[in-house]
Short mmCIF file of C-alpha atoms in Angstrom, two decimals:
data_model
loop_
_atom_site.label_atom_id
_atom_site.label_comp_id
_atom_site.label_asym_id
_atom_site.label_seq_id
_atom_site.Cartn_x
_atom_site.Cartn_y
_atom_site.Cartn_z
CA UNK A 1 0.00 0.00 0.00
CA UNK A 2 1.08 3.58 -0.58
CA UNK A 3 1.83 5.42 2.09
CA UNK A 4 1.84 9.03 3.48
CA UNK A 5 4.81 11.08 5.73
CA UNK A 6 4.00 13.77 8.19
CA UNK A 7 4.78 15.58 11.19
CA UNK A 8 3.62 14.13 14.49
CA UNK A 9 2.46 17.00 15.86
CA UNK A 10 2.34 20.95 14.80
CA UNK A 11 1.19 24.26 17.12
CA UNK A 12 -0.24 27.12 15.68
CA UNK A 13 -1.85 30.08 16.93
CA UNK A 14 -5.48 30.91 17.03
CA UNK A 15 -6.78 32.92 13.81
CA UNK A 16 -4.04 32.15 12.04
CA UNK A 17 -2.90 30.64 9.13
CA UNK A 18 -1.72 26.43 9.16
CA UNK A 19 -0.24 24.33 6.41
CA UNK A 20 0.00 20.70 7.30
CA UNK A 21 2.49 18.87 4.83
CA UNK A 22 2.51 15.33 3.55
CA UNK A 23 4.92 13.28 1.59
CA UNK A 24 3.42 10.64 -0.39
CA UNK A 25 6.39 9.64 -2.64
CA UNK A 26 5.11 6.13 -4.17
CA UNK A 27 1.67 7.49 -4.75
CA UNK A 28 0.06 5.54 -7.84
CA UNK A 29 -1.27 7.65 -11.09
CA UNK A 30 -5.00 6.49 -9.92
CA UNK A 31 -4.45 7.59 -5.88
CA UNK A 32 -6.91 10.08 -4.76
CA UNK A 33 -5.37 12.37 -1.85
CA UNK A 34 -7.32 12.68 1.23
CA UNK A 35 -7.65 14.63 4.37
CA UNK A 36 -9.49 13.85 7.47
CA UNK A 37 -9.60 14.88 11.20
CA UNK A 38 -10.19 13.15 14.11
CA UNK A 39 -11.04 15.40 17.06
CA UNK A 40 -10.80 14.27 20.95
CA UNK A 41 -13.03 11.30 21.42
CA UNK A 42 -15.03 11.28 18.03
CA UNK A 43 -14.68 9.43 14.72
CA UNK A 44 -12.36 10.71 11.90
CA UNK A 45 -14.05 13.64 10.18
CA UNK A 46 -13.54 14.02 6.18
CA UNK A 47 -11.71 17.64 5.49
CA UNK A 48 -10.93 17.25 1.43
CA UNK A 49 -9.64 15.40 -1.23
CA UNK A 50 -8.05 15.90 -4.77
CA UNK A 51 -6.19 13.77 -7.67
CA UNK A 52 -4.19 16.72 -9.22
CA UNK A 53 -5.51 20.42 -9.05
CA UNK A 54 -5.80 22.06 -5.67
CA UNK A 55 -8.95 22.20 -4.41
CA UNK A 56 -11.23 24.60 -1.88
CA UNK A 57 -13.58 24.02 -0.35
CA UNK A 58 -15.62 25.31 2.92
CA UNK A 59 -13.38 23.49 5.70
CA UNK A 60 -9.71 24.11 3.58
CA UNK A 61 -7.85 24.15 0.90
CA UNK A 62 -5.66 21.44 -0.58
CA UNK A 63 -2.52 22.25 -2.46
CA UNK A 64 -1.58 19.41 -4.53
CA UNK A 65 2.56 19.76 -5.57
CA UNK A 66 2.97 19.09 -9.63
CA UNK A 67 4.49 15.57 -9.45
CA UNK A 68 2.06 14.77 -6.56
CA UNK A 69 4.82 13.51 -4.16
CA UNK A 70 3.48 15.77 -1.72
CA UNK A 71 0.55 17.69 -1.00
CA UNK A 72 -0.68 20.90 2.24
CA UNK A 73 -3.87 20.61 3.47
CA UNK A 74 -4.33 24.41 4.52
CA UNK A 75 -6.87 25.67 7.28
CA UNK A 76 -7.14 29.46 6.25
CA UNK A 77 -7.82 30.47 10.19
CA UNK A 78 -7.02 28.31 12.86
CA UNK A 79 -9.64 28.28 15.53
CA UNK A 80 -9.79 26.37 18.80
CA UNK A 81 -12.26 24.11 17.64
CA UNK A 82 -8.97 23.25 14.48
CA UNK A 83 -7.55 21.45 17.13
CA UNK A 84 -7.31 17.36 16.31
CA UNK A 85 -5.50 15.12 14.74
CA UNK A 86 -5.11 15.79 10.93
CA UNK A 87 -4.79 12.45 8.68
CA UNK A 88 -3.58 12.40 4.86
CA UNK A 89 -4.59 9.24 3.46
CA UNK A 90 -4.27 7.75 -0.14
CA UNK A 91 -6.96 6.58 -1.48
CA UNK A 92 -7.83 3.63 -4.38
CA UNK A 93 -9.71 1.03 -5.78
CA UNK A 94 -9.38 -2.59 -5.22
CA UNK A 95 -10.87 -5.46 -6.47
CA UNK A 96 -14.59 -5.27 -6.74
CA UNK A 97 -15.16 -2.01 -7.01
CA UNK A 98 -14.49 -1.49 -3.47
CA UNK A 99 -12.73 2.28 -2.57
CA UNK A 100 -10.12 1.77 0.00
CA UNK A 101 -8.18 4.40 2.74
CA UNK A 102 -5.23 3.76 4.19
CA UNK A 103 -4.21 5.91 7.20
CA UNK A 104 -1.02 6.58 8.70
CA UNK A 105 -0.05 8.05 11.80
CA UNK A 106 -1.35 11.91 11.21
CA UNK A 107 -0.49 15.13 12.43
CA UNK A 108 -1.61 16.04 15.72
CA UNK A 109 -2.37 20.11 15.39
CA UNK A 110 -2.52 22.17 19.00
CA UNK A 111 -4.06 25.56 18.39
CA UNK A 112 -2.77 28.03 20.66
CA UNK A 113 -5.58 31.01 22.10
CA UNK B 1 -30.02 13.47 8.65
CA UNK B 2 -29.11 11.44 10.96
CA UNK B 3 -25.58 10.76 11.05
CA UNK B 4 -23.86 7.22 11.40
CA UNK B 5 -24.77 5.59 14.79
CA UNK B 6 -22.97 2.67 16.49
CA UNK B 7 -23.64 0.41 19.22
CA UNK B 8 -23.08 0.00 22.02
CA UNK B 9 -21.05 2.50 22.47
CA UNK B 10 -18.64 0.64 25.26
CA UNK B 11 -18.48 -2.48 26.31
CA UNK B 12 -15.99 -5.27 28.30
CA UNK B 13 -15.73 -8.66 27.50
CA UNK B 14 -13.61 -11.32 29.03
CA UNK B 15 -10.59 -13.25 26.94
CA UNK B 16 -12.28 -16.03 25.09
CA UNK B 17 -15.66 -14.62 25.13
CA UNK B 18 -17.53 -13.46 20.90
CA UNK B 19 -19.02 -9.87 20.57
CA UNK B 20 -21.01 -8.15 17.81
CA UNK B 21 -21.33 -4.75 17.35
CA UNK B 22 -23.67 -2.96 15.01
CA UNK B 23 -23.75 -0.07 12.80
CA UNK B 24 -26.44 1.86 10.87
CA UNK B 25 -25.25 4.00 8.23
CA UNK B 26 -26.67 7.85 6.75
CA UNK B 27 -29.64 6.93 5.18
CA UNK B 28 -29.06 5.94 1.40
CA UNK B 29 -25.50 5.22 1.72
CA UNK B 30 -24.84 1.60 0.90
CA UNK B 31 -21.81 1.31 1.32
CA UNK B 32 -20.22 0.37 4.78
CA UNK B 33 -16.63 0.08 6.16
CA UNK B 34 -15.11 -1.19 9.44
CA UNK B 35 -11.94 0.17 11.09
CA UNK B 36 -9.90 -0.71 13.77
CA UNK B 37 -8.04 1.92 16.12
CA UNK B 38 -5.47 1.36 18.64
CA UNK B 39 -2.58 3.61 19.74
CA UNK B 40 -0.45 1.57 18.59
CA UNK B 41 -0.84 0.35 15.07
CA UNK B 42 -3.40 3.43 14.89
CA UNK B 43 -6.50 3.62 12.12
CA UNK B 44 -6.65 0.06 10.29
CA UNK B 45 -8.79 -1.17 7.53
CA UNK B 46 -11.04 -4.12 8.21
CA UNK B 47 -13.67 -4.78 5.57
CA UNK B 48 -16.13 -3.28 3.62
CA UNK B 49 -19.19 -4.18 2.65
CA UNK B 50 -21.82 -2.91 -0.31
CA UNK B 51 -24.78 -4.29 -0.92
CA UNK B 52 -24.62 -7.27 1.20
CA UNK B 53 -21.51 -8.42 -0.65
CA UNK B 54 -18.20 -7.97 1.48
CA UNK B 55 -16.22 -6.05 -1.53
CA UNK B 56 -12.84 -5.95 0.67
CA UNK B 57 -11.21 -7.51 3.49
CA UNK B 58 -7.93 -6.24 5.18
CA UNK B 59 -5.56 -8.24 7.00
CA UNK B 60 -6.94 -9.42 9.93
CA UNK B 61 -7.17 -12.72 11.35
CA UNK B 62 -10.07 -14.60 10.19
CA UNK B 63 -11.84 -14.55 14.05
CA UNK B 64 -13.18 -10.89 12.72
CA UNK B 65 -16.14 -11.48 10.31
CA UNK B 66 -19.09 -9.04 9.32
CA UNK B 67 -22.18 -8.74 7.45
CA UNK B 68 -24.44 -6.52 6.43
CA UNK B 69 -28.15 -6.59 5.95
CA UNK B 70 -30.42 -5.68 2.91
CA UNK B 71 -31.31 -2.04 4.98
CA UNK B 72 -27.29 -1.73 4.94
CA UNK B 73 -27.00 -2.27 8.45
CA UNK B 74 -23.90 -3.66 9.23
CA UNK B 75 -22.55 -6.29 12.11
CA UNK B 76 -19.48 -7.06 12.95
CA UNK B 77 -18.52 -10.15 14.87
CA UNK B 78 -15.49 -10.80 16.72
CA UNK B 79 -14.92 -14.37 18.23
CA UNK B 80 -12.77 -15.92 20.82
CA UNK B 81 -11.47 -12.48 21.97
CA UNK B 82 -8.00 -11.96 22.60
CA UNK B 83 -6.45 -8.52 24.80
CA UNK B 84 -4.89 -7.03 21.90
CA UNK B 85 -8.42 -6.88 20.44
CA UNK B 86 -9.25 -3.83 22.64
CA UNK B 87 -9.49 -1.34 20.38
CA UNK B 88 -12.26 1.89 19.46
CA UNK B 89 -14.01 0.18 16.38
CA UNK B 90 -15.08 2.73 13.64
CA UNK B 91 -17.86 2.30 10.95
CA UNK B 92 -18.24 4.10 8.38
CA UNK B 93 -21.00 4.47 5.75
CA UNK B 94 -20.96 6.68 2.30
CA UNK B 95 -22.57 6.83 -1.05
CA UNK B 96 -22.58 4.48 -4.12
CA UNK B 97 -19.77 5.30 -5.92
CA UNK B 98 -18.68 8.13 -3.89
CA UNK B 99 -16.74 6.21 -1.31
CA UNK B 100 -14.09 9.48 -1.42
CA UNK B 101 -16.25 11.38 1.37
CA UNK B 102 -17.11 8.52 4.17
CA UNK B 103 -19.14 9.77 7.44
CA UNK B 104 -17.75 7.90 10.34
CA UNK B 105 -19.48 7.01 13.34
CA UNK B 106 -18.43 7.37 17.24
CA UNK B 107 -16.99 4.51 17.82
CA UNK B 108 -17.23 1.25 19.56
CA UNK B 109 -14.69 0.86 22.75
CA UNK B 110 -14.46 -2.38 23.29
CA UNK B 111 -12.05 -3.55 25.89
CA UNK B 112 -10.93 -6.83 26.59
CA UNK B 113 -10.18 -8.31 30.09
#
């Protein structure tokens, strides 16, 4: 499976701007990029996803690089309620039609009144 | 709409002992997953199921099994329990063929005595 590198935890402060990075260097042609959040004691949360172009959307913005080794999920203006754990998964098809997300470790983001 | 909803929500079992746990997806999505999540080995895959058919299975020993009915409920079963099965189990339900955006649920903690 492919698989995704990032930071184990980041701090930024409140009502500002926070770029999580990921580093998904054996990502297939046919992988679909993923974010989701998991906040304290709750399910993980989908943020966003792309193949190629960046992408908005009302929760962030995903900045996809060129040769798609890497990708920044961006949260415009970090609030207190930002604060979880941030996942970038790859996502594909395997057999049967069935759609498939593999998570790694994520990015644990503290958000700092 | 109602979001995904799992239960129970906790529960202990003793080494040895089966458990099923249940999960009823957003209404109209057909499409069901199951994750496992411990602090260790984090957010792992364990099947997922579309139209009563499981589509995908990941690797986990064959003691886990599921199903899922023809409202898409789903079940998961987990038999002769072992301590490293405590975990929070996850469900997760989306759309036909839009399996990008799953809606996860709260969570099952099951722990294991």
């Amino acid at each position: 499976d492919a698989k995704t590198t990032q930071p184990n935890s980041m701090e930024s402060n409140e009502e500002e701007p926070v770029h999580l990075p990921c580093n998904h260097s054996t990502i297939s042609g046919t992988d679909y990029i993923h974010w989701y959040r998991q906040l304290p004691s709750q399910g993980p949360e989908y943020v966003i996803h792309g193949l190629t172009s960046n992408v908005n959307n009302r929760m962030a913005s995903l900045a996809i690089a060129e040769d798609r080794k890497s990708s920044t999920l961006i949260l415009h203006r970090a609030t207190l309620r930002d604060a979880a754990v941030y996942y970038c998964i790859l996502g594909g098809w395997s057999g049967a039609g069935s759609y498939q997300l593999t998570f790694g470790k994520g990015t644990k983001l503290s958000v700092i009144p | 709409k109602a979001g995904v909803t799992q239960t129970p929500r906790y529960l202990i079992k003793t080494r040895g002992q089966q458990v099923t746990l249940s999960c009823s997806p957003i209404s109209g999505h057909r499409s069901v997953s199951w994750y496992q999540q411990t602090p260790g080995q984090g957010l792992q895959f364990l099947f997922e199921y579309f139209s009563e058919t499981q589509r995908n299975k990941g690797n986990f020993p064959g003691r886990f099994s599921g199903r899922q009915f023809s409202n898409s409920r789903s079940e998961m079963n987990v038999s002769t329990l072992e301590l490293g099965d405590s975990a929070l189990y996850l469900c997760a339900s989306s759309l036909a063929g839009q399996s990008y955006e799953q809606y996860f649920g709260p969570g099952t903690r099951l722990t294991v005595t």
